[in-house]
Coordinates of C-alpha atoms in Angstrom, one line a residue:
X1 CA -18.7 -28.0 -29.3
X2 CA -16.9 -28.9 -32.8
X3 CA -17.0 -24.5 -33.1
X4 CA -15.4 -23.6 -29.7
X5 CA -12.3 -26.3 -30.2
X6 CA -11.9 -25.0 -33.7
X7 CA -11.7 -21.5 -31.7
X8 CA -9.4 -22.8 -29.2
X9 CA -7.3 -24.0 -32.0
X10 CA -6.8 -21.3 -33.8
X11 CA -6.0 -19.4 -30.7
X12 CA -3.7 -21.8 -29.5
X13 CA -1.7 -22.0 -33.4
X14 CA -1.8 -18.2 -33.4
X15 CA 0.3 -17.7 -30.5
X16 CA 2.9 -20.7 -31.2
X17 CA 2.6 -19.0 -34.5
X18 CA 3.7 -15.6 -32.7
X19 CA 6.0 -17.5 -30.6
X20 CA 8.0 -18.9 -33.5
X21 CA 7.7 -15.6 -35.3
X22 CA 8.9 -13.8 -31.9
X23 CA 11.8 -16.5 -31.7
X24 CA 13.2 -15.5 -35.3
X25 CA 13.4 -11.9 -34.7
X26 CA 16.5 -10.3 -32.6
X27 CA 16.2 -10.9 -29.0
X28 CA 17.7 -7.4 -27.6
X29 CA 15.2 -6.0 -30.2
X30 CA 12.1 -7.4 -29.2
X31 CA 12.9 -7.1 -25.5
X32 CA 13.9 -3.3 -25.3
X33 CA 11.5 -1.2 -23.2
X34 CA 9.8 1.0 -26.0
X35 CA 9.3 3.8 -22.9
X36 CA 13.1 3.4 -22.3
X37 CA 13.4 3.4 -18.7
X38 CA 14.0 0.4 -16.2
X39 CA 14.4 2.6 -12.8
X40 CA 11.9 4.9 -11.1
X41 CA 12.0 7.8 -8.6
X42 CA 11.3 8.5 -5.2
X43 CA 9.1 11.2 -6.5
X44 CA 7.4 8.6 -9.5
X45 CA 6.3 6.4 -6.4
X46 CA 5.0 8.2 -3.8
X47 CA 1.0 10.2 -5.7
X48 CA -0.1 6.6 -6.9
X49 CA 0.5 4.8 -4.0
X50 CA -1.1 7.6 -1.9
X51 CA -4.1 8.1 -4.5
X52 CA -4.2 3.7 -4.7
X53 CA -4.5 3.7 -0.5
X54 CA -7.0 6.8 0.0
X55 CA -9.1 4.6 -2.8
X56 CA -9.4 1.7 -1.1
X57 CA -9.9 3.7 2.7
X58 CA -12.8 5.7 1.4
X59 CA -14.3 3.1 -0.8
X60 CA -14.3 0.7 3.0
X61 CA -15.4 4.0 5.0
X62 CA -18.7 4.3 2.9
X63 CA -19.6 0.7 2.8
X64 CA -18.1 -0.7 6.3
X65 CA -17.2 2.2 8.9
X66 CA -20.4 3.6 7.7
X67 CA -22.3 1.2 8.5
X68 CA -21.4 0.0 11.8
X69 CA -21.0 3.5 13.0
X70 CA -24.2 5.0 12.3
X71 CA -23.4 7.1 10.0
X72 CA -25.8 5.0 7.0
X73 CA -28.0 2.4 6.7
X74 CA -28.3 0.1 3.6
X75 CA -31.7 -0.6 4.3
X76 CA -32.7 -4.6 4.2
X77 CA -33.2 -8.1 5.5
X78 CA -30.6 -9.9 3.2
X79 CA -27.9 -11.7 4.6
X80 CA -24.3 -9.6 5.0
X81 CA -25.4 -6.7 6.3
X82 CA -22.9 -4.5 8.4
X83 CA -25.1 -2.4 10.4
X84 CA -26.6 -5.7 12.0
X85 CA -22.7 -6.5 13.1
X86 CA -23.1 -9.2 10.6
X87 CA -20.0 -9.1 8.8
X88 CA -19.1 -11.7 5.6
X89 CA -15.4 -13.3 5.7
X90 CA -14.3 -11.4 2.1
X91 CA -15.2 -7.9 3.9
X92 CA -11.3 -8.4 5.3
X93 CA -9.7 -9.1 1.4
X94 CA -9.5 -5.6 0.0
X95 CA -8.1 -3.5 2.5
X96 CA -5.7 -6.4 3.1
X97 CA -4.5 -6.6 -0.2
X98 CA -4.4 -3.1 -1.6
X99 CA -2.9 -1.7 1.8
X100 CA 0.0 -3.9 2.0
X101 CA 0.5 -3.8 -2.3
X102 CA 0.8 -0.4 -1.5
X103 CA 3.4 -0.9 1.2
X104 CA 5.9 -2.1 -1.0
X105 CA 5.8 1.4 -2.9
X106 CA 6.1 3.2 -0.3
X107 CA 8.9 1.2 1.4
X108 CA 11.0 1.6 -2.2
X109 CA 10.8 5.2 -1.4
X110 CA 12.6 5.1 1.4
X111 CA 15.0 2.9 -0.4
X112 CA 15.7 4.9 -3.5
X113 CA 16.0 7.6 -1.1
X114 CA 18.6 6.1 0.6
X115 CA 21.0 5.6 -2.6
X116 CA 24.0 7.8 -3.1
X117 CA 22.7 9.0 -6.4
X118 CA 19.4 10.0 -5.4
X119 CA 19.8 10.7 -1.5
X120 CA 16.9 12.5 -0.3
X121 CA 16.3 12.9 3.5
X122 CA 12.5 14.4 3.4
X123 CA 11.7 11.4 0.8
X124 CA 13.3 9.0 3.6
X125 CA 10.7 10.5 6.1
X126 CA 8.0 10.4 4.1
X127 CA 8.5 7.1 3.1
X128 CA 8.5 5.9 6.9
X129 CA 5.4 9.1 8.1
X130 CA 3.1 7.0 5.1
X131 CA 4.6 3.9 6.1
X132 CA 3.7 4.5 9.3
X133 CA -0.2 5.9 8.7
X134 CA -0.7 2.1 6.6
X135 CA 0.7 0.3 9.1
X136 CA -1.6 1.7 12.3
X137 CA -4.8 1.0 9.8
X138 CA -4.2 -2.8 9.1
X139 CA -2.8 -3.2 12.7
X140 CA -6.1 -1.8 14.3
X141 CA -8.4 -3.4 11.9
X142 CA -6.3 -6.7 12.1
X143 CA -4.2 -7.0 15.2
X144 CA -1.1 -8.5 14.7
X145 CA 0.3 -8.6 10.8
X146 CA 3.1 -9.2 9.4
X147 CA 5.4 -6.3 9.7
X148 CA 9.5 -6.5 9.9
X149 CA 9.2 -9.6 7.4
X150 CA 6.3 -8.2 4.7
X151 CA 6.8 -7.0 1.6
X152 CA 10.0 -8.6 1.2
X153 CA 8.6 -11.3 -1.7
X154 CA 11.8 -10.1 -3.8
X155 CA 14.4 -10.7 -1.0
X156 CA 12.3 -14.5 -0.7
X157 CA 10.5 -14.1 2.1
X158 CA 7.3 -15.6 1.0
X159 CA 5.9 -16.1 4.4
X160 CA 6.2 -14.0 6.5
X161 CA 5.9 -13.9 10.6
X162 CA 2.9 -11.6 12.3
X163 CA 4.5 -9.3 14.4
X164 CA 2.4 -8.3 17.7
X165 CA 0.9 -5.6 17.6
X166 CA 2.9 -4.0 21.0
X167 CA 6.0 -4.4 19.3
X168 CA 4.9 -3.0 15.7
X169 CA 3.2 0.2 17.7
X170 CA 7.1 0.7 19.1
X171 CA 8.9 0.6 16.2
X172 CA 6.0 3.1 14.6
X173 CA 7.0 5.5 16.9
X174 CA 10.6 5.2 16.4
X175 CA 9.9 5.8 12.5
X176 CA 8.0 9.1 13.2
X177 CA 10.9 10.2 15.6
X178 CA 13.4 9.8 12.9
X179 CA 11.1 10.9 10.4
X180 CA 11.1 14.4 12.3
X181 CA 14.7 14.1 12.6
X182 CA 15.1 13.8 8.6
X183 CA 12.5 16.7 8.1
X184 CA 14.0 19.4 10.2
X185 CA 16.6 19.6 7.1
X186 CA 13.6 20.7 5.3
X187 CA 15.5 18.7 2.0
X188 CA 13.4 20.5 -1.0
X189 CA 11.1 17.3 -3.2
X190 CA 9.5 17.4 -6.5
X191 CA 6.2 19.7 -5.6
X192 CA 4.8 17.7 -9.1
X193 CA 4.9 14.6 -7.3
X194 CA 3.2 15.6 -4.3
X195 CA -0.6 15.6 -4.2
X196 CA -0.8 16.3 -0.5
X197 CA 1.4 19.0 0.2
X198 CA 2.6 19.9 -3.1
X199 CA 5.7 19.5 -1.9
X200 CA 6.1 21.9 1.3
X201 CA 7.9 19.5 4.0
X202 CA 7.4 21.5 6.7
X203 CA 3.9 20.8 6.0
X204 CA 4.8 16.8 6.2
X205 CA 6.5 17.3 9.4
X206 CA 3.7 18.3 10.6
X207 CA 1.3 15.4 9.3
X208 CA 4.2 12.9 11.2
X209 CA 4.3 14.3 14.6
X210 CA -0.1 14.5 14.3
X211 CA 0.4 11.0 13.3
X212 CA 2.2 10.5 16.6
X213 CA -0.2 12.2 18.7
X214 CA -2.8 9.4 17.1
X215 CA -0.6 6.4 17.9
X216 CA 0.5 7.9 21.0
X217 CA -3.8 8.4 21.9
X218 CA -4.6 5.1 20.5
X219 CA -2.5 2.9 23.2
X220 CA -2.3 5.3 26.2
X221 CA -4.6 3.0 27.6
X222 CA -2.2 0.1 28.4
X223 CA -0.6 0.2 31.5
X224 CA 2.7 -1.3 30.0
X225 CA 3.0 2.2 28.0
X226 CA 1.1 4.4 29.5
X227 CA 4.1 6.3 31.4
X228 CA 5.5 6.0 28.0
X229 CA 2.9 8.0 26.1
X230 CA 2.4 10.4 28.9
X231 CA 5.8 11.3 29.0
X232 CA 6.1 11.6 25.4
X233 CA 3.2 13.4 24.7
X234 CA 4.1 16.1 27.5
X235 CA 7.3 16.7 25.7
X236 CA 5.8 17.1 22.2
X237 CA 3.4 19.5 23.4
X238 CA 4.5 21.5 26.5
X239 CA 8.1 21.1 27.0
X240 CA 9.3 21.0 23.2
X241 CA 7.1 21.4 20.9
X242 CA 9.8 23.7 18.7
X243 CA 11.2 20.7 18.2
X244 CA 7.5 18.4 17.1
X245 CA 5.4 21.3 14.9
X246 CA 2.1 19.6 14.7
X247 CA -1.2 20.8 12.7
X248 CA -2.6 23.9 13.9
X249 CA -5.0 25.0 11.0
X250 CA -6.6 23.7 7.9
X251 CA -4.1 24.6 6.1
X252 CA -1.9 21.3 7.7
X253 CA -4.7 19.2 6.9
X254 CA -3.2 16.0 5.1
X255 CA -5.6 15.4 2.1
X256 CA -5.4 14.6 -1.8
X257 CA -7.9 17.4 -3.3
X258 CA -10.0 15.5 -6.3
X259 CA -11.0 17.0 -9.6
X260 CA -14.3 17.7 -8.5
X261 CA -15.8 16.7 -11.6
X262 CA -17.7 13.5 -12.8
X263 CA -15.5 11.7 -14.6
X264 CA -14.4 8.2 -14.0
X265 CA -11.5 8.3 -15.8
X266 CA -9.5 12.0 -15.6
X267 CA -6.8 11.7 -13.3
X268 CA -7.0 12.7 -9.4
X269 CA -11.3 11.7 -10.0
X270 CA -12.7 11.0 -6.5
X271 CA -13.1 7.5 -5.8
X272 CA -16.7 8.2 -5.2
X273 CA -16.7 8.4 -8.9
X274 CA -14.9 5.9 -10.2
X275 CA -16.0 2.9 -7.7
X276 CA -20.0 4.0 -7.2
X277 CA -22.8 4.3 -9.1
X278 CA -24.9 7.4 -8.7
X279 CA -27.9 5.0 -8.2
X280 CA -25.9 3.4 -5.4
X281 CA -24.3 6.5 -3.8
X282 CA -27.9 8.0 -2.9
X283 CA -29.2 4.5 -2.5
X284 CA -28.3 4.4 1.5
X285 CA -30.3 6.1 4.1
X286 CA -28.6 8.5 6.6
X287 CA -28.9 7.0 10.1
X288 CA -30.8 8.8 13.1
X289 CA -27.7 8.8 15.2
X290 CA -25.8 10.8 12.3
X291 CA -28.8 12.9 11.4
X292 CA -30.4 14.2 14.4
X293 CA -27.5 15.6 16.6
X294 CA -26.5 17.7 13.4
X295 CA -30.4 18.6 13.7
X296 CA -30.3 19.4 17.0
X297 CA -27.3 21.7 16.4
X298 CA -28.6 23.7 14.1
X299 CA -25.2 22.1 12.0
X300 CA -23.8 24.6 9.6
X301 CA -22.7 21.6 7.6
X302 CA -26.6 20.8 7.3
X303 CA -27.8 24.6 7.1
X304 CA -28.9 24.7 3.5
X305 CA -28.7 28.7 3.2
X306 CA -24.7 28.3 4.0
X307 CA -25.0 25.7 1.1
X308 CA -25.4 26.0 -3.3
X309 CA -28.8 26.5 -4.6
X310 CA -30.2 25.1 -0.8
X311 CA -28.2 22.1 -0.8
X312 CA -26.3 21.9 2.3
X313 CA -22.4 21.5 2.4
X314 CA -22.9 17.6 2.8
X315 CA -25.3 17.2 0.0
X316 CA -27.7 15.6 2.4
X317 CA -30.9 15.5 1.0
X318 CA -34.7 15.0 2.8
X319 CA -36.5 12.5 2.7
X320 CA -40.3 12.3 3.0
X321 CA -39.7 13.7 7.3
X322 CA -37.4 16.2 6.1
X323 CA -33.6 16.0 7.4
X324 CA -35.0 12.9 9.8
X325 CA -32.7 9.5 9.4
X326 CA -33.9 5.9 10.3
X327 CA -32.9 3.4 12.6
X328 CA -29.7 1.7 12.4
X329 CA -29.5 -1.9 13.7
X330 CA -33.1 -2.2 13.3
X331 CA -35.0 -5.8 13.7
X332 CA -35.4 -7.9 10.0
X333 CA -38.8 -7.6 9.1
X334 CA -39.5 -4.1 10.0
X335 CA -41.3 -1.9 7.8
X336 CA -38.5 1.3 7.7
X337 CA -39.2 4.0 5.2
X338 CA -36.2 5.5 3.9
X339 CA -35.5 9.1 4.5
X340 CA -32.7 11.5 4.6
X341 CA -29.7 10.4 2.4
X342 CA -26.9 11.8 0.2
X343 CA -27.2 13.3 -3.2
X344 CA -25.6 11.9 -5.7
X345 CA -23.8 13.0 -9.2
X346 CA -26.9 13.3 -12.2
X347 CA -29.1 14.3 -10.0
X348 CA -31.2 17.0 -11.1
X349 CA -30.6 20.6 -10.2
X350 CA -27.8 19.2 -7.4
X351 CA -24.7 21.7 -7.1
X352 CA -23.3 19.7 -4.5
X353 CA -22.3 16.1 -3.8
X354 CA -19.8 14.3 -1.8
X355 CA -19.7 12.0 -4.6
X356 CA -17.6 14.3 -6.6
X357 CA -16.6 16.6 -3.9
X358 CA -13.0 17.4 -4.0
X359 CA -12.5 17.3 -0.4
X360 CA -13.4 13.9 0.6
X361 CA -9.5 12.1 0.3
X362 CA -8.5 12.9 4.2
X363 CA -5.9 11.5 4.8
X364 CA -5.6 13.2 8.7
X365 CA -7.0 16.8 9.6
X366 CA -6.4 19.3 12.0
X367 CA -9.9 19.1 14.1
X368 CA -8.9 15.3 15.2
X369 CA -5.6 16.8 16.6
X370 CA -7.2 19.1 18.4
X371 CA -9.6 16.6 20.0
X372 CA -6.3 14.1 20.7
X373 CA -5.1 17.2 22.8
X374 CA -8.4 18.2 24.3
X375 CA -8.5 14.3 25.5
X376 CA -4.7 14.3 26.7
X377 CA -5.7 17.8 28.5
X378 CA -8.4 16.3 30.5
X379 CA -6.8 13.9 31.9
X380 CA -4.0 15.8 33.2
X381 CA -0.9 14.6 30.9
X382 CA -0.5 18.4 29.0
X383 CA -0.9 21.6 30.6
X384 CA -4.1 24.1 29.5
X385 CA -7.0 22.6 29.5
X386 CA -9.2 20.3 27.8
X387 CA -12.0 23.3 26.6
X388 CA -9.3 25.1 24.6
X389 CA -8.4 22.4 22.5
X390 CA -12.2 21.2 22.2
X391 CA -13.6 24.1 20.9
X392 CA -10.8 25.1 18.4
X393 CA -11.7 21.5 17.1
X394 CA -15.2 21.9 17.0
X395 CA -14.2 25.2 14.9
X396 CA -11.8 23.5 12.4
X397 CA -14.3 21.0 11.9
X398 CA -16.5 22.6 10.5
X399 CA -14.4 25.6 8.9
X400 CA -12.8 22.5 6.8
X401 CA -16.5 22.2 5.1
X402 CA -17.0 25.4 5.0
X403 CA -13.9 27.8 5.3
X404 CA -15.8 31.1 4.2
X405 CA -17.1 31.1 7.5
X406 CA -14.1 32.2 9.1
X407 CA -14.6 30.9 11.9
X408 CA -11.9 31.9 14.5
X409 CA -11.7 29.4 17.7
X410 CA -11.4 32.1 19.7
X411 CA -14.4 33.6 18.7
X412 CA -17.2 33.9 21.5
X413 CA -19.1 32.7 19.2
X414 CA -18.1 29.2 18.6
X415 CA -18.7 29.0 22.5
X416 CA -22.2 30.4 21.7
X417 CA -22.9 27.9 19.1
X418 CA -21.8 25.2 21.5
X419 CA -24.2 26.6 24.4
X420 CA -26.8 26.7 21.9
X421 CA -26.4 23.2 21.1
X422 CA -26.2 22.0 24.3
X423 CA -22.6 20.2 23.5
X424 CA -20.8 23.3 25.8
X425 CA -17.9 22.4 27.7
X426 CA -18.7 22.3 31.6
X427 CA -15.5 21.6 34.4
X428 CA -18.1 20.1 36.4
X429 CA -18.6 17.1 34.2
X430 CA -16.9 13.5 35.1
X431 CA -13.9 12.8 33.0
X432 CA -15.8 9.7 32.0
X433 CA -19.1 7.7 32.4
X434 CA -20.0 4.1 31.2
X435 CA -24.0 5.9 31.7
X436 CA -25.9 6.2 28.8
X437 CA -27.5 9.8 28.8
X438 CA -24.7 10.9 31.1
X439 CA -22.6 13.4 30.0
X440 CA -18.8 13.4 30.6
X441 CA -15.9 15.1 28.9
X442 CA -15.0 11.9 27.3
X443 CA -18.5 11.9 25.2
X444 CA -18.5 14.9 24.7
X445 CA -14.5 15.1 23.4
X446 CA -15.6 11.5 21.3
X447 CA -18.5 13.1 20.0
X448 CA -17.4 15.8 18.1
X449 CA -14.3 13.5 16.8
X450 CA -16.6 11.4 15.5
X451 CA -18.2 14.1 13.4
X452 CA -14.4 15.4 12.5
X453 CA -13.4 12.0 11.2
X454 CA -16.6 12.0 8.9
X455 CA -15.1 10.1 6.2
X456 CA -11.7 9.1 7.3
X457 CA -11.2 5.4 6.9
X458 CA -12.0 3.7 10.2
X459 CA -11.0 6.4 12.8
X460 CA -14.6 6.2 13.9
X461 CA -14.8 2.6 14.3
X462 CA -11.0 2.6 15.8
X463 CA -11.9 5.6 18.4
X464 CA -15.3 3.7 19.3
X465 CA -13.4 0.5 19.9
X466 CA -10.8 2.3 22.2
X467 CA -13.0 4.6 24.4
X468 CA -16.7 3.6 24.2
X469 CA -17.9 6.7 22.7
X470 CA -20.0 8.1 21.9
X471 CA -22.5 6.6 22.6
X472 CA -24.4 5.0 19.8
X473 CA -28.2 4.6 19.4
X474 CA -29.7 0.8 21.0
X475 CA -30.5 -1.3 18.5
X476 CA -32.8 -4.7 18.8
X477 CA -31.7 -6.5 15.3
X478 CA -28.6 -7.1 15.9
X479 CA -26.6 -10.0 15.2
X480 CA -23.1 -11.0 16.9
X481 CA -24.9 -11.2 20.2
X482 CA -25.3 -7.2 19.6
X483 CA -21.3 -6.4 20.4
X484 CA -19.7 -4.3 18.1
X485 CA -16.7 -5.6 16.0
X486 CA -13.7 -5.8 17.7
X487 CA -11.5 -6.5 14.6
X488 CA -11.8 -8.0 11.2
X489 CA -10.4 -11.6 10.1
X490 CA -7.6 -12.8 8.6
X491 CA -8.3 -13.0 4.3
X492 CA -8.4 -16.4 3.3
X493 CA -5.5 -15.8 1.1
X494 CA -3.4 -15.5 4.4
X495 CA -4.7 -18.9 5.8
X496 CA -3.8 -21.2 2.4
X497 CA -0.4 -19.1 1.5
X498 CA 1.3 -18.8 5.1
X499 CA -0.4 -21.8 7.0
X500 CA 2.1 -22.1 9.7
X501 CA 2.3 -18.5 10.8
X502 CA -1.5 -18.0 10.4
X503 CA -1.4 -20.8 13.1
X504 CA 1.1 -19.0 15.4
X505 CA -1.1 -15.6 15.5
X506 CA -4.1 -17.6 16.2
X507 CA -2.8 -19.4 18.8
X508 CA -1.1 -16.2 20.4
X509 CA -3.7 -13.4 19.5
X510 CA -7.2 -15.4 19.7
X511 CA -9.4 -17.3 17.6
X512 CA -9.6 -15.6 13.9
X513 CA -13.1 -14.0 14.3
X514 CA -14.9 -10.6 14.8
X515 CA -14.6 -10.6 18.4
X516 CA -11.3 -11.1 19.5
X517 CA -9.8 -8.0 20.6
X518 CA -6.3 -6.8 19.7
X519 CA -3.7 -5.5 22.2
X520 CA -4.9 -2.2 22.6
X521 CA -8.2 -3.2 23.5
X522 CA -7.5 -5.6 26.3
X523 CA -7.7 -5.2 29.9

């Protein structure tokens, strides 16, 4: 005891000793910025705040969106476990906090953008297209949020109001008009600076208007919009779509390509790397569900000869069934042997893991517009039909994994795979069916989305939440009364630092808790 206060001490005299020393010396001097710069740029802003949000949105796909959508299990019978539905209170912290820190970088964009002496029209719509693709994730995983008064600490707004989630939707889709507006100029940015595009706007326009397609998708179900939607989306797509370019290949894909190597510290690493160990990236075991339609399929993604050293594209590896999975949801006390699961980095004689992959950071990809439009096509709101735009996804989902295939969408044989696979587009089929074991073009649209948004954030879980589909495996060991999460809570943080407006959204939205459902999902 008499050794740690001598310690403290002797800390405590060294800095008043530093303090005085500090005081004596000239104040200017001591206080200049040895870097020598007290501004930043537009272009300065915008690769860490993308690289900080695709961080945190794969880092939560792999150990939440995973997991409740049967993509993994994390086999045991310890408390917190998501693919049981039973989900802890800090799950909701980190995407909280790191999405809306994030926020304010991306909002300064806009507003250096906006100065006289560093105008910039496409960094204006950027700033608004990223704002946007934030702002749809923490409103579908939290319902209403602050929105109009956040990330203004600076201007003293310390508490700010939750907006509903209605009105923040609307005022998302009047930033991605005017960010198309500001684009059209095609206003040149720093290709440096730029670790999605590399700085082709055109490119960017195109990300915005996809973006709009997914907002548009996500709330067409509310009659209050719905002629809203419909009537926006049949302009975007059949009457002027000159005037909204949207993603038509892989090469629109919006993603941030890693380093592909195993450091944890190089620049541009994967967050794979640098947030899991090796031990824990393999340690999960790949569900049925995810498994055994890629099985069925005969999956090229799975076909080891179209892999390195016969290691398929996903770096699945067998387990003691071969490519079999296990079941998700299944009762505590079960004796489950772990089978299929990933491969990870320092694994012997392993060319390929998505642990390291470089093309893991999605950020949006082509194969989920074409799925929007194949939806929007069967029901009627855009002209062709709903099998074009479902089997050119199919196609650019799997030629993003595997572009040397070359696979055209046109190409009989993407049909022929289908047919083969028994996932082939038939007119006959219902629109939709609530049937398990019932096919419909809804499941069968939903289906192959959910394979496309393999690894982006929570699409999976979002798209699940909105249609239904597809339709998951039954599962007996389930907790939350065995109904899938319709949202996460409020952090803590937001309950002891804005009391009276956490009160207000309570009272208006719902109790705080995993089942209350946000706007979009109500009746």
């Amino acid at each position: 005891m008499k050794n740690i206060k001598k310690i403290t001490s002797y800390i405590l005299l060294s800095v008043l000793g530093v303090s005085s020393f500090s005081c004596k010396k000239d104040f200017n001097e001591v206080n200049t910025d040895p870097i020598g710069k007290n501004k930043t740029t537009a272009n300065q802003l915008l690769a860490p705040a993308l690289v900080n949000v695709l961080y945190a949105n794969m880092v939560r796909n792999r150990s939440f969106n995973n997991e409740l959508m049967q993509v993994t299990v994390d086999l045991g019978d310890s408390e917190g476990k998501v693919f049981r539905y039973d989900i802890r209170l800090n799950v909701a912290d980190y995407t909280w906090n790191t999405w809306f820190n994030e926020l304010t970088n991306l909002r300064d964009i806009k507003t250096i953008a906006s100065k006289p002496e560093s105008l910039n029209k496409s960094y204006q719509a950027i700033s608004m297209i990223t704002e946007a693709w934030v702002f749809q994730l923490l409103t579908d995983t939290y319902g209403d949020v602050p929105y109009l008064q956040a990330n203004q600490g600076k201007e003293g707004v310390l508490e700010p109001v939750f907006d509903k989630q209605k009105d923040i939707y609307l005022d998302l889709f009047k930033k991605l008009e005017d960010a198309n507006t500001l684009l059209a100029d095609g206003v040149a940015i720093t290709p440096t600076g730029d670790p999605v595009y590399q700085g082709d706007v055109a490119k960017w326009r195109r990300l915005g208007n996809s973006l709009y397609l997914r907002l548009l998708m996500r709330v067409s179900g509310k009659a209050d919009v719905n002629a809203q939607v419909v009537a926006k989306l049949k302009e975007m797509i059949d009457t002027n779509p000159a005037k909204y370019p949207i993603m038509q290949n892989n090469t629109h894909t919006a993603k941030i390509l890693w380093n592909g190597t195993n450091s944890s510290t190089a620049v541009f690493s994967s967050p794979f790397m640098i947030s899991v160990r090796p031990v824990d990236f393999r340690t999960p075991a790949i569900a049925e569900f995810f498994i055994n339609n890629l099985t069925t399929w005969n999956d090229p993604r799975i076909n080891q000869s179209l892999g390195k050293n016969n290691v398929n594209r996903w770096g699945i590896a067998p387990g003691p069934n071969g490519f079999a999975g296990v079941p998700s949801g299944y009762s505590s006390g079960s004796t489950i042997i772990k089978q299929a699961y990933f491969y990870s980095d320092a694994q012997t004689n392993n060319p390929t893991t998505l642990q390291t992959d470089p093309y893991t950071g999605i950020v949006m990809n082509v194969a989920e517009v074409d799925f929007i439009l194949a939806e929007a096509a069967a029901k009627g709101w855009i002209n062709t039909t709903g099998e074009t735009y479902y089997y050119k996804g199919i196609a650019d989902a799997i030629n993003y994994w595997l572009p040397t295939l070359l696979i055209n969408p046109n190409d009989p044989a993407v049909k022929a795979y289908a047919v083969a696979a028994d996932i082939d587009w038939k007119d006959s089929y219902p629109l939709n069916t609530t049937t398990r074991g019932t096919q419909s073009k809804m499941e069968l649209i939903q289906l192959q989305k959910y394979y496309a948004n393999f690894l982006v954030d929570f699409q999976q879980w979002f798209e699940f939440r909105r249609t239904g589909h597809p339709f998951l495996n039954p599962a007996t060991g389930l907790a939350n009364g065995g109904k899938m999460p319709a949202r996460l809570n409020y952090p803590t943080i937001s309950q002891s630092t804005n009391p009276t407006n956490y009160k207000n959204v309570v009272a208006s939205q719902g109790t705080d808790n995993i089942n209350t459902l946000v706007w979009w999902q109500k009746p």
